[in-house]
GROMACS .gro file of C-alpha atoms in nm:
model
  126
    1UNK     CA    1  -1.429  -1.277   0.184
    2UNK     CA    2  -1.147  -1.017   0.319
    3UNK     CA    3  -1.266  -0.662   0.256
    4UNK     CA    4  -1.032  -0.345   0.295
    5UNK     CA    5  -1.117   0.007   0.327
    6UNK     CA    6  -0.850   0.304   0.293
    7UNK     CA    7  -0.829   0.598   0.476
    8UNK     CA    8  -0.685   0.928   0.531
    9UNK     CA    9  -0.639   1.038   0.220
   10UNK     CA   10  -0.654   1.379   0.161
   11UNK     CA   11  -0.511   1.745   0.014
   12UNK     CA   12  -0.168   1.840   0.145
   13UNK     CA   13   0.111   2.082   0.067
   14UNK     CA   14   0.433   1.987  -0.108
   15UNK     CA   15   0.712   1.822   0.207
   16UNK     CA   16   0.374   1.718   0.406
   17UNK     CA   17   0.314   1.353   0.571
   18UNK     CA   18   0.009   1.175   0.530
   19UNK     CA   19  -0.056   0.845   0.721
   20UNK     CA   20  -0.270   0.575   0.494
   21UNK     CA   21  -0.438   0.321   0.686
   22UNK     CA   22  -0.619  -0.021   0.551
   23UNK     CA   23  -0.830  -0.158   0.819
   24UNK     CA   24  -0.896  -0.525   0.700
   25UNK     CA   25  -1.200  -0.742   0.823
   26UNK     CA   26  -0.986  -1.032   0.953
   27UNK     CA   27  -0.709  -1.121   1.104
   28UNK     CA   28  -0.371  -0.998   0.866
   29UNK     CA   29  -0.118  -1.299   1.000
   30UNK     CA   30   0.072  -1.427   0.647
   31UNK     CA   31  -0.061  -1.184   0.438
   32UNK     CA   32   0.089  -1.013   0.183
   33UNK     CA   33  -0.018  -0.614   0.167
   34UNK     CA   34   0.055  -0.432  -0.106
   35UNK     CA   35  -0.014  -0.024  -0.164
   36UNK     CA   36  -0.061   0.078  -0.507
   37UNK     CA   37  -0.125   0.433  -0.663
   38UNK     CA   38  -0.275   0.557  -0.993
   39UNK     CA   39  -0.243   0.884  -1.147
   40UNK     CA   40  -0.448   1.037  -1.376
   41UNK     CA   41  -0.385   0.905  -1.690
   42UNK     CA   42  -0.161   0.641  -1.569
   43UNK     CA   43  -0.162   0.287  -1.491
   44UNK     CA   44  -0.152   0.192  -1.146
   45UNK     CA   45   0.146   0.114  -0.991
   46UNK     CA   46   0.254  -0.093  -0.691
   47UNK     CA   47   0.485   0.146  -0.433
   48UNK     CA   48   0.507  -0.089  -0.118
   49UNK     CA   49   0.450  -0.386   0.016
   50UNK     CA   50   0.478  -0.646   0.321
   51UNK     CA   51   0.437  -0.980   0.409
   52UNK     CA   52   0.287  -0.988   0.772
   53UNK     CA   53   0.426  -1.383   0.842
   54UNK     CA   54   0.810  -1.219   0.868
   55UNK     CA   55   0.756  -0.884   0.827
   56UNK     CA   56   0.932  -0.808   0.524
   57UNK     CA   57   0.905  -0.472   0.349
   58UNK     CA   58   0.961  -0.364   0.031
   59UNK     CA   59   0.914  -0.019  -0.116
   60UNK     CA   60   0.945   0.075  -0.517
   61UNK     CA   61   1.239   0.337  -0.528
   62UNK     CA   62   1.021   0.600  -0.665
   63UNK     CA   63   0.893   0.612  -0.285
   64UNK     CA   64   1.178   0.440  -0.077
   65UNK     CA   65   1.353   0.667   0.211
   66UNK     CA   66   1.037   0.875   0.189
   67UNK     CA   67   0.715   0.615   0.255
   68UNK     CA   68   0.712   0.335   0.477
   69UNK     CA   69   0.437   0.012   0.451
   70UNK     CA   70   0.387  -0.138   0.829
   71UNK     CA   71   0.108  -0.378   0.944
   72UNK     CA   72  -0.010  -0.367   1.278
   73UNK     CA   73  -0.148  -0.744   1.379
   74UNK     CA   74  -0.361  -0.682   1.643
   75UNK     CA   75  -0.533  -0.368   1.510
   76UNK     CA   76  -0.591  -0.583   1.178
   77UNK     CA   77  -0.477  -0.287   0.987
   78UNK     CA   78  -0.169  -0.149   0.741
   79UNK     CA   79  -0.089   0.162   0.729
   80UNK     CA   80   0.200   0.383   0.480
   81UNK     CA   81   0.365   0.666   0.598
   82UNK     CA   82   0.400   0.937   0.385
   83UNK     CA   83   0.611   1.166   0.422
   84UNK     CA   84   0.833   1.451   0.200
   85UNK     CA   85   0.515   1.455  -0.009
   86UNK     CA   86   0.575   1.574  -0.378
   87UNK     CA   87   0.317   1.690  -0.656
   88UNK     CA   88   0.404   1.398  -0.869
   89UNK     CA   89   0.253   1.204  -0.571
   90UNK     CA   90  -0.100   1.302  -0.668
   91UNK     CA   91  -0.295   1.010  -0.678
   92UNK     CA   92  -0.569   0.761  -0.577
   93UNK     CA   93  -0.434   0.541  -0.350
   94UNK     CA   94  -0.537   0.176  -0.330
   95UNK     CA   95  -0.440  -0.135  -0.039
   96UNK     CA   96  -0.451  -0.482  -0.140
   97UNK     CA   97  -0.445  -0.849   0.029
   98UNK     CA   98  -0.279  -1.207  -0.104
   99UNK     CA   99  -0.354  -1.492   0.113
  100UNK     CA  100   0.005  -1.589   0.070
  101UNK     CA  101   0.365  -1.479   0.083
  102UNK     CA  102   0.464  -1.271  -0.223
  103UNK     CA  103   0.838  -1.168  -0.234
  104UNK     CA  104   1.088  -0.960  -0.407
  105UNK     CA  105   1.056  -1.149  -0.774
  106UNK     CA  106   0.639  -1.076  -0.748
  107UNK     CA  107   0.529  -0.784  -0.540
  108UNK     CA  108   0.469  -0.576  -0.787
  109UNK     CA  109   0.241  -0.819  -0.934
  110UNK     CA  110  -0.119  -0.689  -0.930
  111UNK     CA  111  -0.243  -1.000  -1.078
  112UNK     CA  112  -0.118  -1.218  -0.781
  113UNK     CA  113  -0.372  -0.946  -0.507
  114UNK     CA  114  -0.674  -1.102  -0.470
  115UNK     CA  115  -0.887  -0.821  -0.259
  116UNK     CA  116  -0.876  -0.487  -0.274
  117UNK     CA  117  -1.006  -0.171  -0.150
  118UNK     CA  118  -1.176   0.120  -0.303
  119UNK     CA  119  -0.912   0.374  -0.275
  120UNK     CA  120  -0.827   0.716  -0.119
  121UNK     CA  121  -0.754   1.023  -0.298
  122UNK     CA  122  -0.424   1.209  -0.238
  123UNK     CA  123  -0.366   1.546  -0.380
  124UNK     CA  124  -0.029   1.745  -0.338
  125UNK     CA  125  -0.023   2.099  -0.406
  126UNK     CA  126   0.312   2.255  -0.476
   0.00000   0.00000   0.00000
């Protein structure tokens, strides 16, 4: 059984950079990662995601030129860059694993993730 846990989460000023990280229990080779968020009152949304056997990324646009999903193989861990952080930002933060490739048609596809991790909270002031 994978498990994830998220980190560095945290309370930042508007046009700050956070770094996420997911360390994973076992080896990430042709995984798919994805990073979802959820806002208060919102349904949680998938922002990024990767698939470690090529190293394809793929980023919603509500995030794309400011966040960046990477997966680092030997650390066993995937981190997303944050940065040009905005108020409407301002939410928990979760990582999650498929055991598979997912691509550009399913990504977004929470249904297709079969671990997960707790989540991190990110708050951005303005």
């Amino acid at each position: 059984q994978m498990s994830l846990v998220e980190s560095g989460g945290g309370s930042v000023q508007a046009g700050d950079s956070l770094r996420l990280a997911c360390t994973v229990s076992e080896t990430i080779y042709r995984t798919s990662f994805g990073w979802f968020r959820q806002a208060p009152g919102k349904e949680r949304e998938a922002i990024a995601a990767t698939y470690t056997g090529s190293g394809r990324t793929y980023h919603d646009d509500s995030v794309k030129g400011r966040f960046a999903i990477s997966a680092d193989k030997v650390e066993n861990t995937v981190y997303l860059q944050m940065d040009s952080l905005k108020p409407e930002d301002t939410a928990i933060y979760y990582c999650a694993a498929a055991p598979y490739q997912l691509d550009s048609s399913n990504w977004r596809a929470q249904r297709y993730y079969e671990y997960w991790g707790q989540g991190t909270q990110v708050t951005v002031s303005s």
